Short mmCIF file of C-alpha atoms in Angstrom, two decimals:
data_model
loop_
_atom_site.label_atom_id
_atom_site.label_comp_id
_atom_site.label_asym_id
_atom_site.label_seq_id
_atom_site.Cartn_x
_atom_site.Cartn_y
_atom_site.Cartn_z
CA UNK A 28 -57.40 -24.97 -57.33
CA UNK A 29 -57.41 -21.79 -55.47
CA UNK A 30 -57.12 -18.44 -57.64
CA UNK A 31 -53.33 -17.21 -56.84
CA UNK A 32 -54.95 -13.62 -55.53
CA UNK A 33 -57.55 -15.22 -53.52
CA UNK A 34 -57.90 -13.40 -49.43
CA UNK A 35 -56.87 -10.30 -50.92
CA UNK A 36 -58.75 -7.19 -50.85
CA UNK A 37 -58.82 -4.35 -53.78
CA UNK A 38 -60.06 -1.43 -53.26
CA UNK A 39 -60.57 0.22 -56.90
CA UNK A 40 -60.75 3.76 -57.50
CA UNK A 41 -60.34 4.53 -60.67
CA UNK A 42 -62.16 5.52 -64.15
CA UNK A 43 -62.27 5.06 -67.86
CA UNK A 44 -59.92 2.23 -68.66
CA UNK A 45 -56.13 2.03 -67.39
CA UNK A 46 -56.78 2.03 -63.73
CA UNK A 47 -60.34 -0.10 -64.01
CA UNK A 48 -58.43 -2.62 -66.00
CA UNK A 49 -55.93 -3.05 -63.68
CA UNK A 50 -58.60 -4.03 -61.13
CA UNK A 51 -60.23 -6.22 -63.76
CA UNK A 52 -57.06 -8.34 -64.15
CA UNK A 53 -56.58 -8.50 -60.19
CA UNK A 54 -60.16 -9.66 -60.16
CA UNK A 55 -59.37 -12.38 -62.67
CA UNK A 56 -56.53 -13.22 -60.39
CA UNK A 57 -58.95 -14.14 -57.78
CA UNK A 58 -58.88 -10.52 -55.73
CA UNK A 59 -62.38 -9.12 -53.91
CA UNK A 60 -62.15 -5.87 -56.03
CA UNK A 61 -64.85 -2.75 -54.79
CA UNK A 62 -64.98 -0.57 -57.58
CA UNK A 63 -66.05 2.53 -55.66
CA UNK A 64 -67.74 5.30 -57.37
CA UNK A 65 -69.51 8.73 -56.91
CA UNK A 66 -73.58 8.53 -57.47
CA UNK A 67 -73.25 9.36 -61.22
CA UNK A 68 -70.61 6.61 -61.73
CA UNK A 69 -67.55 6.41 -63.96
CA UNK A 70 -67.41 8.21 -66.70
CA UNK A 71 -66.25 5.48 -68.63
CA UNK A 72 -69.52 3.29 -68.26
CA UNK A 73 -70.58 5.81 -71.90
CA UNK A 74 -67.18 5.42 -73.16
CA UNK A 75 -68.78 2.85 -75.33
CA UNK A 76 -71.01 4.96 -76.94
CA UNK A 77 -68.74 6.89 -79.14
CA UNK A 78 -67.61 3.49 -80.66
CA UNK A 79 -71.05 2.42 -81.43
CA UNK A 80 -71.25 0.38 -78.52
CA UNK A 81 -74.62 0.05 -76.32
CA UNK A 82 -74.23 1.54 -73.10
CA UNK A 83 -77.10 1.04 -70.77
CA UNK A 84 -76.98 -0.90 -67.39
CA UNK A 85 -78.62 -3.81 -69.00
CA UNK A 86 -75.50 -4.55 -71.95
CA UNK A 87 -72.72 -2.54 -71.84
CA UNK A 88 -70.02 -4.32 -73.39
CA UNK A 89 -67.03 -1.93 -73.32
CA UNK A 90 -67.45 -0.91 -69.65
CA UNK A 91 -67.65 -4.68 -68.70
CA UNK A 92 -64.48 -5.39 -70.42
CA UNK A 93 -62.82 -3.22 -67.71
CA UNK A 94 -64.87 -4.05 -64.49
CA UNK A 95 -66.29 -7.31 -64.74
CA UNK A 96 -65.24 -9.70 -61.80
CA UNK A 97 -65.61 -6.44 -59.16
CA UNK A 98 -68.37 -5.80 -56.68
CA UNK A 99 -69.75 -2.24 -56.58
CA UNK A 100 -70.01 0.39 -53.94
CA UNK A 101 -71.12 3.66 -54.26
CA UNK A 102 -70.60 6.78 -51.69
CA UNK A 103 -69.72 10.33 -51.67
CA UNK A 104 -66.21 10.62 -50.76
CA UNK A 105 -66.85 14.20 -49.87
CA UNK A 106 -68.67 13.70 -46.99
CA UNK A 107 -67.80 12.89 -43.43
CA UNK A 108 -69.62 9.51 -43.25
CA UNK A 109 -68.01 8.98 -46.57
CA UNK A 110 -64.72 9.93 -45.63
CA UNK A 111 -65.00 7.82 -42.53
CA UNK A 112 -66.36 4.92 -44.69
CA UNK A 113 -63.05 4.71 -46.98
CA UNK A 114 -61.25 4.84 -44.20
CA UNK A 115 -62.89 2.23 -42.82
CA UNK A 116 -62.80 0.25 -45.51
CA UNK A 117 -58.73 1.00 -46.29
CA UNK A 118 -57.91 -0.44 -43.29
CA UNK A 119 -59.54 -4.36 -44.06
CA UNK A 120 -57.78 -3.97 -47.91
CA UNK A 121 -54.37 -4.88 -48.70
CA UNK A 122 -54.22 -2.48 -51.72
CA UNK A 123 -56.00 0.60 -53.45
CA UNK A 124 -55.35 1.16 -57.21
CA UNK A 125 -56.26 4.60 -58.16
CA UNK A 126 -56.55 6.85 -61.10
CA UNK A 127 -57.41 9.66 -59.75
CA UNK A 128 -55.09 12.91 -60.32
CA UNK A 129 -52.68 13.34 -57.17
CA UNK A 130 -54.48 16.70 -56.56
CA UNK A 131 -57.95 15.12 -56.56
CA UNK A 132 -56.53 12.39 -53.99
CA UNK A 133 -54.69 15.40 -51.32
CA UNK A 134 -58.80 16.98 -51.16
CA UNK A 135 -60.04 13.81 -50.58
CA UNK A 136 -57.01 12.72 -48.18
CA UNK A 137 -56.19 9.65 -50.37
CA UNK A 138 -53.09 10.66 -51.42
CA UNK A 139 -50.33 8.53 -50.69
CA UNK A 140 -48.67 10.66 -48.08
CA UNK A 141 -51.82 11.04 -46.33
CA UNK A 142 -52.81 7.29 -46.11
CA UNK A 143 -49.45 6.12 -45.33
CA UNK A 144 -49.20 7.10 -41.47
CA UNK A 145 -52.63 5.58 -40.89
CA UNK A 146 -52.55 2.84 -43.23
CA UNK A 147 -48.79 1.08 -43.42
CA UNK A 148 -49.79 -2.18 -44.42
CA UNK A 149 -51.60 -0.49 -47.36
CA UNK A 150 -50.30 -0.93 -51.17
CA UNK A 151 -51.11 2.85 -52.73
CA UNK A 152 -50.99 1.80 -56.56
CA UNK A 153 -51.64 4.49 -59.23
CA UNK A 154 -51.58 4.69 -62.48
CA UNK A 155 -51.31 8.49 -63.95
CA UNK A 156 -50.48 10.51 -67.76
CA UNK A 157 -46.99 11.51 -67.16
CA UNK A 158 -45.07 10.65 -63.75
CA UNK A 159 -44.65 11.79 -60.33
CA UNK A 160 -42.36 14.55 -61.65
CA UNK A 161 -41.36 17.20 -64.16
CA UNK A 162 -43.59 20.23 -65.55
CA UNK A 163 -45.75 17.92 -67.22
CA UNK A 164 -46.61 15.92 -63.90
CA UNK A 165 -50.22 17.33 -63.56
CA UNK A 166 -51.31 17.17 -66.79
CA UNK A 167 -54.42 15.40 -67.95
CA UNK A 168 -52.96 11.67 -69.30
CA UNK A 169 -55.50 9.97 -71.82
CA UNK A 170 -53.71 7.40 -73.49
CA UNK A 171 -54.44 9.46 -76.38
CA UNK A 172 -51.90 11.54 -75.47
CA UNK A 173 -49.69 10.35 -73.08
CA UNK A 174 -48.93 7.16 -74.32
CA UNK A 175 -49.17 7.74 -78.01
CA UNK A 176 -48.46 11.01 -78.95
CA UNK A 177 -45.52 12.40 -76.85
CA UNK A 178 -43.80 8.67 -76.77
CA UNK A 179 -42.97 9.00 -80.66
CA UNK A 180 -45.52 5.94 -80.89
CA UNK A 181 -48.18 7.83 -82.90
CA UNK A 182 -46.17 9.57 -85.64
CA UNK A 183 -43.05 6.50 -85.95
CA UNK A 184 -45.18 3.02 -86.40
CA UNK A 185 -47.46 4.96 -88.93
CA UNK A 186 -45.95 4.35 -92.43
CA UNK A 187 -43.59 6.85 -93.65
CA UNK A 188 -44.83 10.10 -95.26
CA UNK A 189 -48.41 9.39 -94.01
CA UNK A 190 -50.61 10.93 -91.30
CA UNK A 191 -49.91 9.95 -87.71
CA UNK A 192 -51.86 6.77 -86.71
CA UNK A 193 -55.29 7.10 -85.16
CA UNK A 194 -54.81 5.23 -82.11
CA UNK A 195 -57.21 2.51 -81.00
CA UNK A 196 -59.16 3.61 -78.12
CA UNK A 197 -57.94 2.08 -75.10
CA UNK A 198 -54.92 0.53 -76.45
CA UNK A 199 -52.59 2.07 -74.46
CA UNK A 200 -54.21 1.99 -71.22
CA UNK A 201 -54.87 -1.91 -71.40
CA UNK A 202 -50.69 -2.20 -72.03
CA UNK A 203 -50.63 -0.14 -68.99
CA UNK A 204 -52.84 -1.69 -67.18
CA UNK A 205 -50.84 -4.91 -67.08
CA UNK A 206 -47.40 -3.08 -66.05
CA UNK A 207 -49.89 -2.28 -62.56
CA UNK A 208 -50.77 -5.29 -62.02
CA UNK A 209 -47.61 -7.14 -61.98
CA UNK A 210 -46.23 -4.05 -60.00
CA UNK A 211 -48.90 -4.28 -57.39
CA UNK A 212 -48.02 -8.32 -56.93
CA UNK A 213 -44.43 -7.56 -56.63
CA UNK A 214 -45.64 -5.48 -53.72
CA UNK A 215 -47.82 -8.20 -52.06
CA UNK A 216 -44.98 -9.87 -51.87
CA UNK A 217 -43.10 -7.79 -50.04
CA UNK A 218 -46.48 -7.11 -47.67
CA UNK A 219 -46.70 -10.95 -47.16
CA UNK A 220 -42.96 -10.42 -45.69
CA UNK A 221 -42.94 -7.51 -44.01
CA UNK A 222 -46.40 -6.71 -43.31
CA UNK A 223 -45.59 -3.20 -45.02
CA UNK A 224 -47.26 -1.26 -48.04
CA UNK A 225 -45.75 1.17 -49.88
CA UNK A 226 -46.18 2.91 -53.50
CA UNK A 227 -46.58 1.39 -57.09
CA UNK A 228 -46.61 3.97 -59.46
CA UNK A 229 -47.32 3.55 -63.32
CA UNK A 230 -47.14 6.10 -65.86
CA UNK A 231 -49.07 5.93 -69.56
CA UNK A 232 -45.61 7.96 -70.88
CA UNK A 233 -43.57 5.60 -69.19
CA UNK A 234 -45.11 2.57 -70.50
CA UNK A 235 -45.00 3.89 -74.28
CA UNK A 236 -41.12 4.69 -73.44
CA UNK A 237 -40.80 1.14 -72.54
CA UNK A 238 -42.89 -0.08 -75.54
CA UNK A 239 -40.80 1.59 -77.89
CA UNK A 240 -37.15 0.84 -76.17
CA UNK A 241 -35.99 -1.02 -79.49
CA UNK A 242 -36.47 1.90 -81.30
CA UNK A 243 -35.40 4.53 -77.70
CA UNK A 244 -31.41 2.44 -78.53
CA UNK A 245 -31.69 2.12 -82.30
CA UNK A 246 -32.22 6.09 -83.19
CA UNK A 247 -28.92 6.85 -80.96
CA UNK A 248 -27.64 5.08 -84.12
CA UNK A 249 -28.52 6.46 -86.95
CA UNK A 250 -31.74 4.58 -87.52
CA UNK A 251 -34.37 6.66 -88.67
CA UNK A 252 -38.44 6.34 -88.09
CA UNK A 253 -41.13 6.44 -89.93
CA UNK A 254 -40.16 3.73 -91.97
CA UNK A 255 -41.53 2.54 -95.36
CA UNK A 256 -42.18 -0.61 -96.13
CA UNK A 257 -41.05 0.32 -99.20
CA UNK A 258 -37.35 0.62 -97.73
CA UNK A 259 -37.58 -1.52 -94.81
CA UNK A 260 -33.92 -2.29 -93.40
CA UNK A 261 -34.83 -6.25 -93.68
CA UNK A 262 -37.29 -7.51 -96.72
CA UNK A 263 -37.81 -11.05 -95.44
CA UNK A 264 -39.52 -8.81 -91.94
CA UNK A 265 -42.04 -7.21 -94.09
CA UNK A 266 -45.41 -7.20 -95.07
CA UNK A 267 -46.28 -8.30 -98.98
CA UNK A 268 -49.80 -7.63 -100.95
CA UNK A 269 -50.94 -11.03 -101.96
CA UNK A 270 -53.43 -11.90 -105.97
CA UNK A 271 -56.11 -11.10 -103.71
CA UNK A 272 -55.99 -8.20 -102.22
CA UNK A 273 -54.83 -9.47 -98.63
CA UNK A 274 -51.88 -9.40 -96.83
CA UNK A 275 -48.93 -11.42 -95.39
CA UNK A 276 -46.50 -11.10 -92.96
CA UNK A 277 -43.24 -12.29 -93.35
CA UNK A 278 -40.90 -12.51 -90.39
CA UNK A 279 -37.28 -14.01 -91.27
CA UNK A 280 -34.96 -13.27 -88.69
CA UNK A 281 -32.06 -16.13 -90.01
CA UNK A 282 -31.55 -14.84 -93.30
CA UNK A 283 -29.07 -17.24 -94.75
CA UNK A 284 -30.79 -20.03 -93.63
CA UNK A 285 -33.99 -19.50 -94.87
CA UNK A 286 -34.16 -17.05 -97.81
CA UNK A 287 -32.95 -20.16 -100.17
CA UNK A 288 -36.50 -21.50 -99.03
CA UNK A 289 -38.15 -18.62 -99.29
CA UNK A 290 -37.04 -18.24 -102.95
CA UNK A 291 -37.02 -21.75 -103.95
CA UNK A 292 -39.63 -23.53 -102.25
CA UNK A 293 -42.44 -21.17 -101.50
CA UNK A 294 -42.08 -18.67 -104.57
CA UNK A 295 -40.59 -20.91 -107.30
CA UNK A 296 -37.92 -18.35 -107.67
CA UNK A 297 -34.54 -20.51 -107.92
CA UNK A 298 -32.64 -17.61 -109.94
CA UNK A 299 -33.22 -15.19 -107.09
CA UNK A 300 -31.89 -17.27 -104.40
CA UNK A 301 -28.60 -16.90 -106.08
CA UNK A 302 -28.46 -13.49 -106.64
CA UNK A 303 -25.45 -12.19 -104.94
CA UNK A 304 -27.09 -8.94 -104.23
CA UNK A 305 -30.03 -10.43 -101.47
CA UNK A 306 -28.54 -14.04 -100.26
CA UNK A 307 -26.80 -12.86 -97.50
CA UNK A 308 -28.45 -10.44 -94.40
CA UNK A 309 -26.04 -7.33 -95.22
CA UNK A 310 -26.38 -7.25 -99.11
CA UNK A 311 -30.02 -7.81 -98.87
CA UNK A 312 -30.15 -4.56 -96.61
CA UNK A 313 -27.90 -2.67 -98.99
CA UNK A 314 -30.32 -3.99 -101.62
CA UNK A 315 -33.59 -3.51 -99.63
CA UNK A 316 -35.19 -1.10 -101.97
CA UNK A 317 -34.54 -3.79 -104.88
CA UNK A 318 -35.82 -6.78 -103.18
CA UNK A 319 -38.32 -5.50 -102.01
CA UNK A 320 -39.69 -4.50 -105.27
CA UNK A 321 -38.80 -7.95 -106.43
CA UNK A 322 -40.60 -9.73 -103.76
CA UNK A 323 -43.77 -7.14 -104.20
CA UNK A 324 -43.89 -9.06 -107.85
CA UNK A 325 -43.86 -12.43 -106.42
CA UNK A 326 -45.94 -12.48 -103.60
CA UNK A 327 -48.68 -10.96 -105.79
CA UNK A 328 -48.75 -14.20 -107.73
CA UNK A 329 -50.83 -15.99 -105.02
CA UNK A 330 -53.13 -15.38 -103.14
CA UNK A 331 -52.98 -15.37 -99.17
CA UNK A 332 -54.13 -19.11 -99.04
CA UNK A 333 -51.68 -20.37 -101.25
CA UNK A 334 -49.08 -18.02 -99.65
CA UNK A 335 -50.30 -19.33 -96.17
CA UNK A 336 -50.27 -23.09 -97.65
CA UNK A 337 -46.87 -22.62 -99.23
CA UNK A 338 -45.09 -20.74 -96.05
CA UNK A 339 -46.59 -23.40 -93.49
CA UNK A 340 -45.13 -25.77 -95.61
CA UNK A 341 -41.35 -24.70 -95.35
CA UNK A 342 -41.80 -24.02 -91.83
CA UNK A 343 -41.20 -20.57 -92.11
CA UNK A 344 -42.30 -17.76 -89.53
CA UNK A 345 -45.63 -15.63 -91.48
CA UNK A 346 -49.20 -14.57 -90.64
CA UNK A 347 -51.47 -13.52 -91.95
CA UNK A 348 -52.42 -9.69 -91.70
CA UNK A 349 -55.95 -9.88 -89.88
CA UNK A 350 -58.40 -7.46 -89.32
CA UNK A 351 -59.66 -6.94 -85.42
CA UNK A 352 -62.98 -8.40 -86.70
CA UNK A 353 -61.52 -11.69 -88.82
CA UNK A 354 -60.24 -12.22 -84.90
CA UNK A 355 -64.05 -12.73 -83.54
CA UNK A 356 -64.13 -15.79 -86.03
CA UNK A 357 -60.03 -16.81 -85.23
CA UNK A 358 -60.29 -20.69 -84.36
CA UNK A 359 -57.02 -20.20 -81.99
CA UNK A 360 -58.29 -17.33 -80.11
CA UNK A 361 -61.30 -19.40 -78.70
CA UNK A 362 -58.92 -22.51 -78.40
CA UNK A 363 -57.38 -20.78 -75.87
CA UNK A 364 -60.01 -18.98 -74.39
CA UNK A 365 -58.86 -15.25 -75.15
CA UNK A 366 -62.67 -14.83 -76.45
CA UNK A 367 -65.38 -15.74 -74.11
CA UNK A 368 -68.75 -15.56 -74.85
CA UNK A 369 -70.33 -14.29 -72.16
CA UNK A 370 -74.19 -13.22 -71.39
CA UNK A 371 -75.36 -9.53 -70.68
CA UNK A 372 -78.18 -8.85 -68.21
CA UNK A 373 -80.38 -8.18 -70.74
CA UNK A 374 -80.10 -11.83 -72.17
CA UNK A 375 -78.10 -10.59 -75.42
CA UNK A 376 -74.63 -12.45 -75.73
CA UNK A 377 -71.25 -10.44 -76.42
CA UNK A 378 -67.54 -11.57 -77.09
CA UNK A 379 -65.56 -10.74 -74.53
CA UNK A 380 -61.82 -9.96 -74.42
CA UNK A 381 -60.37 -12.29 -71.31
CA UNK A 382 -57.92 -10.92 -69.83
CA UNK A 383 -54.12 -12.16 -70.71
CA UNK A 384 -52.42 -14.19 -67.76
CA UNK A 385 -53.91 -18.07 -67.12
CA UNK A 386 -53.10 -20.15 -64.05
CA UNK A 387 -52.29 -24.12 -64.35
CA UNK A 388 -55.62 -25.55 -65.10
CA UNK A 389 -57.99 -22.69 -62.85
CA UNK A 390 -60.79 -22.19 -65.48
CA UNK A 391 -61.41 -18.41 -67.06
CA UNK A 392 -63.32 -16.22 -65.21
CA UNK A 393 -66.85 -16.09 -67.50
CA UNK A 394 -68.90 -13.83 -64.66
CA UNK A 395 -69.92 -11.24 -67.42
CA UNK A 396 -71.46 -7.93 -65.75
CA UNK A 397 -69.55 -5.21 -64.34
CA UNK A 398 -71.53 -4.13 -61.22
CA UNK A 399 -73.94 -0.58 -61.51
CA UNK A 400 -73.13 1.98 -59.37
CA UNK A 401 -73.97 0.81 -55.63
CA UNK A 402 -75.45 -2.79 -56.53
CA UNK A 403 -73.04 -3.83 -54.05
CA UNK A 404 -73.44 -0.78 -51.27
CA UNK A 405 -75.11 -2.68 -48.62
CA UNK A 406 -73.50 -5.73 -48.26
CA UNK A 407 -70.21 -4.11 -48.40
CA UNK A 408 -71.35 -1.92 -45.43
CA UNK A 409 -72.31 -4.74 -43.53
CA UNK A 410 -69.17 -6.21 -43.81
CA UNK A 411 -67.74 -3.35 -42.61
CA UNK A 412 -69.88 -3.19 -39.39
CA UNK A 413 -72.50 -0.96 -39.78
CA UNK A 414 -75.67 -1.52 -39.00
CA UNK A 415 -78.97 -1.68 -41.41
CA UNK A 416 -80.78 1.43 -40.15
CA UNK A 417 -77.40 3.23 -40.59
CA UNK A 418 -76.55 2.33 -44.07
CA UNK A 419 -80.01 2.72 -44.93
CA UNK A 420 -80.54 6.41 -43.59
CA UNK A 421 -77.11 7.35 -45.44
CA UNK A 422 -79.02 6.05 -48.68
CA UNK A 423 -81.87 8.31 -48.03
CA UNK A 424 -79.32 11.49 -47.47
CA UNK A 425 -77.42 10.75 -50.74
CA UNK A 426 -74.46 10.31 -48.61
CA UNK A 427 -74.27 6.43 -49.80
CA UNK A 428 -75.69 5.31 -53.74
CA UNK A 429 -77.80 1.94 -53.47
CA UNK A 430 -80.28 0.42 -56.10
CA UNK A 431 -83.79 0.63 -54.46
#
């Protein structure tokens, strides 16, 4: 079965993680994706290192989560010959996904006003911190800060009266990352009917708004974040401290019909299920507080494999609260191929993160290295049309990165 992206050309121009991944997933989609970077690379090929992962050409497992699937070119975009090589290149791809600050992109001429007299059929996709507009438009955008801290997402998900939440690296820029993707296929569409480009534009701030829209309508009315889950407005959606330590979470969303289950069947509590004060949804949030309390006592009775045993049982909606590392061992993850183990060059073996969207039956991508800088520079060159003695004396000026 053919891969749903495959014919179309990606031009990638991006670093670290949001604009990378959204290559990565275009890749998986069955895209030619040229990941095109300056002689000292992206700067997110060390990323790694400040999370104790290796980083050298031979295993580097964060940067491959990000760029696997792509094909590598490396030239200086600051040159003529390397000007005149993007543009080159531009005009075979249907689409460029960039990174890159807007003011980076006018000195190079890659902006999206500059490319879109000479390029029309070309789909200009960036993702950037803050938006196209507004005082804050320029500013740098790490997820860090654009996505976690000025959405509200850092200081109202933490539990109340605690510090702000230290945000997973790249957490917010993977989100992103999928927002771009689906953008820039909305747009092939379009260029498969009209033969025209245009702009995709994703911010990190305007994902986080998006990610946090429950909350964006629910604080117009009087609800109020950080929350407790001490006083959470529904204690059958909470999480509960099992004998052992671990944790459960519960996730009732039909009260009436299931906390008489809950109560009788899973926690041997018949006396509570006919307490006036919790069996229906609006006394049980008028008695939160109480209930919770209550349920506190009870859970910590068993222990999160007789909870699990006892929940699965009565058919009612839990999980267990995992750590990221229980999911390297999670039997359903690799049932559905969201971990692949995949080989490094240097013969070592990493779990991989696929990336989200499957196709009918077309298998998982499993190609594991993301390229180095330039392993592709030749080839790509040649496809363009140059000739061997050219590419090669751009090599020797610096003007084009290559391995020897």
């Amino acid at each position: 079965m053919k891969e749903p992206l495959e014919g179309v050309k990606v031009i990638d121009l991006t670093y670290f993680v949001a604009g990378p991944g959204t290559a990565r997933i275009l890749a998986d989609w069955g895209a030619d994706v040229i990941k095109v970077e300056p002689a000292f690379g992206d700067p997110g090929r060390h990323t790694g290192a400040g999370m104790t992962c290796p980083d050298s050409d031979w295993n580097n497992p964060f940067y491959t989560t990000y760029n696997a699937g792509k094909r590598g070119l490396s030239v200086n975009l600051k040159t003529p010959e390397g000007k005149e090589i993007m543009g080159r290149l531009l005009q075979t791809a249907q689409v460029l996904v960039t990174s890159y600050r807007t003011q980076a992109l006018k000195r190079l001429g890659l902006d999206y006003e500059s490319l879109r007299e000479s390029c029309p059929h070309l789909i200009w996709a960036q993702v950037n911190g803050f938006g196209d507009h507004g005082p804050a438009k320029d500013n740098p955008g790490f997820d860090t800060v654009a996505y976690w801290a000025r959405s509200g997402a850092m200081m109202d998900i933490a539990e109340k009266d605690t510090n702000p939440i230290n945000p997973p690296i790249a957490f917010g820029d993977s989100v992103t990352s999928c927002s771009l993707a689906g953008g820039i296929c909305a747009a092939l569409y379009r260029q498969q009917k009209t033969g025209l480009g245009g702009k995709v534009e994703v911010s990190l701030f305007g994902q986080a708004i998006w990610n946090v829209g429950a909350l964006i309508a629910s604080t117009q009315h009087e609800d109020v974040y950080p929350k407790s889950r001490k006083e959470a407005i529904s204690p059958v959606i909470n999480s509960y401290q099992c004998k052992d330590g671990r944790w459960i979470f519960l996730s009732i969303l039909e009260h009436e019909r299931y906390f008489g289950t809950l109560c009788t069947e899973v926690l041997g509590c018949e006396d509570l299920a006919e307490d006036e004060r919790f069996a229906r949804t609006l006394e049980a949030k008028r008695h939160a507080a109480e209930l919770i309390q209550i349920l506190d006592r009870e859970f910590a009775r068993y222990t999160q494999d007789e909870i699990v045993e006892r929940l699965t049982k009565a058919d009612i909606a839990h999980e267990r609260i995992q750590h990221v590392k229980d999911v390297l061992e999670d039997e359903q993850a690799f049932a559905n191929q969201y971990l692949i183990s995949r080989e490094n060059r240097d013969k070592s073996r990493s779990l991989y993160a696929s990336t989200p969207v499957h196709f009918d039956e077309a298998d998982i991508r499993t190609q594991c290295d993301a390229p180095l800088i330039g392993q592709d520079s030749r080839e790509i060159l040649g496809e363009l049309g140059y000739k061997r003695e050219e590419i090669e004396a751009w090599i020797g000026q610096g003007i084009v990165a290559a391995p020897v």
